[in-house]
Amino acid sequence: MRLFIAIPLPSHVSARAASVLPDTLPGLRRVKPENLHVTLAFLGETPEDRLADAAAAAEEAGRAVKPFALRFDRAGRFPERGRPRVVWLGIADGRESVERLGEAVYRGLRERGLRFDDRPLAAHLTLARMQDDASLAEARTVAAALDELPVPRLEMPVDGIALVRSVLSPKGPRYSAVVTLPLAGPS
């Protein structure tokens, strides 16, 4: 099964985040509001018999970080120069807690010998991806718009993380939480 560990968003925050990008921006494949999340670790295809290990890594990470407030404050893109591939919202408040949480998730996955995308965590909220067939003019329009895009105050409490199953289909991915785990933090 295809798995990742993430910070889920409340529906009112995901709806507001999804509406940040103007409908007029061309060449984008937008993430559905119900699929918005902040990825902490992408495991990809994981044998079902390793599910308990993945859940244990997420649970252990949740015990390492106290609940915190998260605020998104700006729009951006990957890569920063040239043709954009991913359009995102950046984190202002709560970044250090997200990074600590990500480090704890990585540590737990490594200790259990689980395979995952082990690149440095670049915490963000993906809003859209450029379509493969988007023209250079469309990519330039998106890049220019992001420089001027106003981002409303988007805040949320983070009190848990989720181990999420991703099922790919022609209609796009469908995500379902396998388990949601609370943040407890050290006393």
Tab-separated table of C-alpha atoms in Angstrom:
chain	number	residue	atom	x	y	z
A	1	MET	CA	0.000	0.000	0.000
A	2	ARG	CA	1.104	3.561	-0.720
A	3	LEU	CA	1.662	5.547	2.506
A	4	PHE	CA	2.748	8.909	3.852
A	5	ILE	CA	2.794	10.628	7.250
A	6	ALA	CA	1.309	14.114	7.374
A	7	ILE	CA	-0.268	16.934	9.321
A	8	PRO	CA	-3.932	16.937	8.275
A	9	LEU	CA	-5.756	20.240	7.799
A	10	PRO	CA	-9.163	21.080	9.235
A	11	SER	CA	-11.749	21.430	6.456
A	12	HIS	CA	-12.230	25.180	6.987
A	13	VAL	CA	-8.468	25.785	6.572
A	14	SER	CA	-8.152	23.504	3.548
A	15	ALA	CA	-11.114	25.212	1.843
A	16	ARG	CA	-9.564	28.652	2.385
A	17	ALA	CA	-6.114	27.452	1.281
A	18	ALA	CA	-7.542	25.912	-1.898
A	19	SER	CA	-9.179	29.221	-2.779
A	20	VAL	CA	-5.901	31.210	-2.592
A	21	LEU	CA	-5.025	30.511	-6.233
A	22	PRO	CA	-7.181	32.459	-8.704
A	23	ASP	CA	-9.272	30.248	-10.993
A	24	THR	CA	-7.840	32.174	-13.936
A	25	LEU	CA	-4.303	30.817	-13.474
A	26	PRO	CA	-3.658	28.479	-16.419
A	27	GLY	CA	-1.853	25.174	-16.660
A	28	LEU	CA	-2.358	24.035	-13.062
A	29	ARG	CA	-3.550	20.708	-11.686
A	30	ARG	CA	-4.956	21.800	-8.326
A	31	VAL	CA	-4.977	19.669	-5.207
A	32	LYS	CA	-8.538	19.000	-4.028
A	33	PRO	CA	-9.252	20.721	-0.695
A	34	GLU	CA	-9.908	17.378	1.026
A	35	ASN	CA	-6.423	16.203	-0.028
A	36	LEU	CA	-4.463	19.182	1.331
A	37	HIS	CA	-1.932	18.301	4.045
A	38	VAL	CA	1.632	19.030	5.140
A	39	THR	CA	3.736	15.972	4.308
A	40	LEU	CA	6.225	14.914	6.964
A	41	ALA	CA	7.451	11.747	5.212
A	42	PHE	CA	6.510	9.922	2.015
A	43	LEU	CA	6.923	6.164	2.325
A	44	GLY	CA	5.473	5.192	-1.048
A	45	GLU	CA	4.684	1.523	-1.619
A	46	THR	CA	4.993	-0.211	1.736
A	47	PRO	CA	4.282	-3.880	2.439
A	48	GLU	CA	1.124	-4.319	4.499
A	49	ASP	CA	3.057	-6.243	7.151
A	50	ARG	CA	5.080	-3.044	7.839
A	51	LEU	CA	1.977	-0.939	8.581
A	52	ALA	CA	2.326	-1.392	12.352
A	53	ASP	CA	5.955	-0.236	12.174
A	54	ALA	CA	4.976	2.896	10.233
A	55	ALA	CA	2.230	3.644	12.770
A	56	ALA	CA	4.680	3.117	15.648
A	57	ALA	CA	7.156	5.557	14.076
A	58	ALA	CA	4.410	8.182	13.734
A	59	GLU	CA	3.177	7.565	17.291
A	60	GLU	CA	6.694	7.909	18.688
A	61	ALA	CA	7.193	11.159	16.758
A	62	GLY	CA	3.923	12.510	18.135
A	63	ARG	CA	5.179	11.933	21.671
A	64	ALA	CA	8.248	14.077	20.917
A	65	VAL	CA	6.421	17.312	20.030
A	66	LYS	CA	3.809	19.312	21.917
A	67	PRO	CA	0.709	20.666	20.130
A	68	PHE	CA	1.444	23.957	18.391
A	69	ALA	CA	-0.063	26.650	16.182
A	70	LEU	CA	0.679	26.647	12.461
A	71	ARG	CA	0.313	29.655	10.171
A	72	PHE	CA	0.805	29.852	6.411
A	73	ASP	CA	1.995	33.246	5.206
A	74	ARG	CA	3.169	33.229	1.597
A	75	ALA	CA	2.896	31.535	-1.768
A	76	GLY	CA	5.879	30.088	-3.574
A	77	ARG	CA	7.011	27.472	-6.031
A	78	PHE	CA	9.486	24.687	-6.637
A	79	PRO	CA	11.889	25.288	-8.210
A	80	GLU	CA	12.331	28.924	-7.224
A	81	ARG	CA	13.686	29.826	-10.674
A	82	GLY	CA	12.733	28.638	-14.118
A	83	ARG	CA	9.618	26.680	-14.951
A	84	PRO	CA	7.543	26.005	-11.807
A	85	ARG	CA	6.554	22.403	-11.061
A	86	VAL	CA	4.848	22.815	-7.670
A	87	VAL	CA	2.885	25.749	-6.220
A	88	TRP	CA	2.774	25.934	-2.428
A	89	LEU	CA	2.003	27.917	0.701
A	90	GLY	CA	4.914	28.489	3.069
A	91	ILE	CA	4.889	28.170	6.831
A	92	ALA	CA	5.497	31.164	9.084
A	93	ASP	CA	4.575	30.285	12.663
A	94	GLY	CA	5.156	26.688	13.711
A	95	ARG	CA	7.989	25.947	11.295
A	96	GLU	CA	10.382	24.819	14.065
A	97	SER	CA	7.755	22.457	15.489
A	98	VAL	CA	7.048	21.008	12.032
A	99	GLU	CA	10.782	20.478	11.506
A	100	ARG	CA	11.151	18.770	14.924
A	101	LEU	CA	8.176	16.586	14.100
A	102	GLY	CA	9.669	15.698	10.715
A	103	GLU	CA	13.022	14.838	12.313
A	104	ALA	CA	11.265	12.590	14.836
A	105	VAL	CA	9.281	10.850	12.058
A	106	TYR	CA	12.468	10.307	10.011
A	107	ARG	CA	14.280	8.918	13.058
A	108	GLY	CA	11.434	6.513	13.835
A	109	LEU	CA	11.233	5.276	10.252
A	110	ARG	CA	15.007	4.764	10.045
A	111	GLU	CA	15.101	2.886	13.381
A	112	ARG	CA	12.458	0.495	12.060
A	113	GLY	CA	14.219	0.009	8.735
A	114	LEU	CA	11.341	1.473	6.733
A	115	ARG	CA	12.029	2.885	3.280
A	116	PHE	CA	10.923	6.468	2.649
A	117	ASP	CA	11.875	9.550	0.651
A	118	ASP	CA	14.812	10.542	2.865
A	119	ARG	CA	15.468	14.033	1.486
A	120	PRO	CA	15.688	17.039	3.817
A	121	LEU	CA	12.197	18.153	4.845
A	122	ALA	CA	11.036	21.294	3.025
A	123	ALA	CA	7.796	21.832	4.958
A	124	HIS	CA	5.048	23.420	2.834
A	125	LEU	CA	1.454	22.995	1.732
A	126	THR	CA	1.196	21.940	-1.924
A	127	LEU	CA	-1.700	23.739	-3.650
A	128	ALA	CA	-1.106	22.697	-7.260
A	129	ARG	CA	1.290	21.214	-9.765
A	130	MET	CA	1.957	22.435	-13.277
A	131	GLN	CA	0.314	20.207	-15.854
A	132	ASP	CA	2.798	18.211	-17.899
A	133	ASP	CA	1.515	19.785	-21.098
A	134	ALA	CA	1.449	23.379	-19.763
A	135	SER	CA	3.013	25.863	-22.159
A	136	LEU	CA	5.978	28.040	-21.299
A	137	ALA	CA	3.652	31.078	-21.401
A	138	GLU	CA	1.331	29.413	-18.843
A	139	ALA	CA	4.293	28.589	-16.597
A	140	ARG	CA	5.515	32.190	-16.793
A	141	THR	CA	2.016	33.486	-15.968
A	142	VAL	CA	1.879	31.272	-12.871
A	143	ALA	CA	5.383	32.276	-11.756
A	144	ALA	CA	4.611	35.989	-12.122
A	145	ALA	CA	1.272	35.672	-10.324
A	146	LEU	CA	2.877	33.970	-7.327
A	147	ASP	CA	5.172	36.938	-6.760
A	148	GLU	CA	2.130	39.180	-6.257
A	149	LEU	CA	-0.351	36.705	-4.750
A	150	PRO	CA	-1.979	37.912	-1.515
A	151	VAL	CA	-2.250	35.149	1.084
A	152	PRO	CA	-4.961	35.499	3.722
A	153	ARG	CA	-4.214	34.715	7.354
A	154	LEU	CA	-4.424	30.929	7.517
A	155	GLU	CA	-3.909	29.545	10.994
A	156	MET	CA	-4.656	26.251	12.649
A	157	PRO	CA	-3.825	24.294	15.773
A	158	VAL	CA	-1.793	21.143	15.224
A	159	ASP	CA	-2.570	18.502	17.803
A	160	GLY	CA	-1.988	15.341	15.811
A	161	ILE	CA	-0.506	13.672	12.758
A	162	ALA	CA	-1.817	10.928	10.508
A	163	LEU	CA	-0.501	7.870	8.741
A	164	VAL	CA	-2.295	8.143	5.408
A	165	ARG	CA	-3.004	5.629	2.671
A	166	SER	CA	-2.976	6.972	-0.895
A	167	VAL	CA	-4.896	5.201	-3.646
A	168	LEU	CA	-4.185	6.470	-7.153
A	169	SER	CA	-6.926	6.520	-9.770
A	170	PRO	CA	-7.653	8.268	-13.096
A	171	LYS	CA	-9.755	10.775	-11.108
A	172	GLY	CA	-6.770	11.636	-8.915
A	173	PRO	CA	-5.492	10.335	-5.586
A	174	ARG	CA	-7.826	9.395	-2.759
A	175	TYR	CA	-6.409	9.690	0.741
A	176	SER	CA	-7.666	8.000	3.890
A	177	ALA	CA	-6.165	8.135	7.361
A	178	VAL	CA	-5.072	4.695	8.510
A	179	VAL	CA	-4.498	6.076	11.998
A	180	THR	CA	-4.469	9.551	13.540
A	181	LEU	CA	-2.071	10.044	16.423
A	182	PRO	CA	-2.035	12.838	18.992
A	183	LEU	CA	0.885	15.137	19.712
A	184	ALA	CA	1.809	14.811	23.348
A	185	GLY	CA	5.262	16.319	23.673
A	186	PRO	CA	7.564	15.785	26.613
A	187	SER	CA	6.177	16.848	29.978
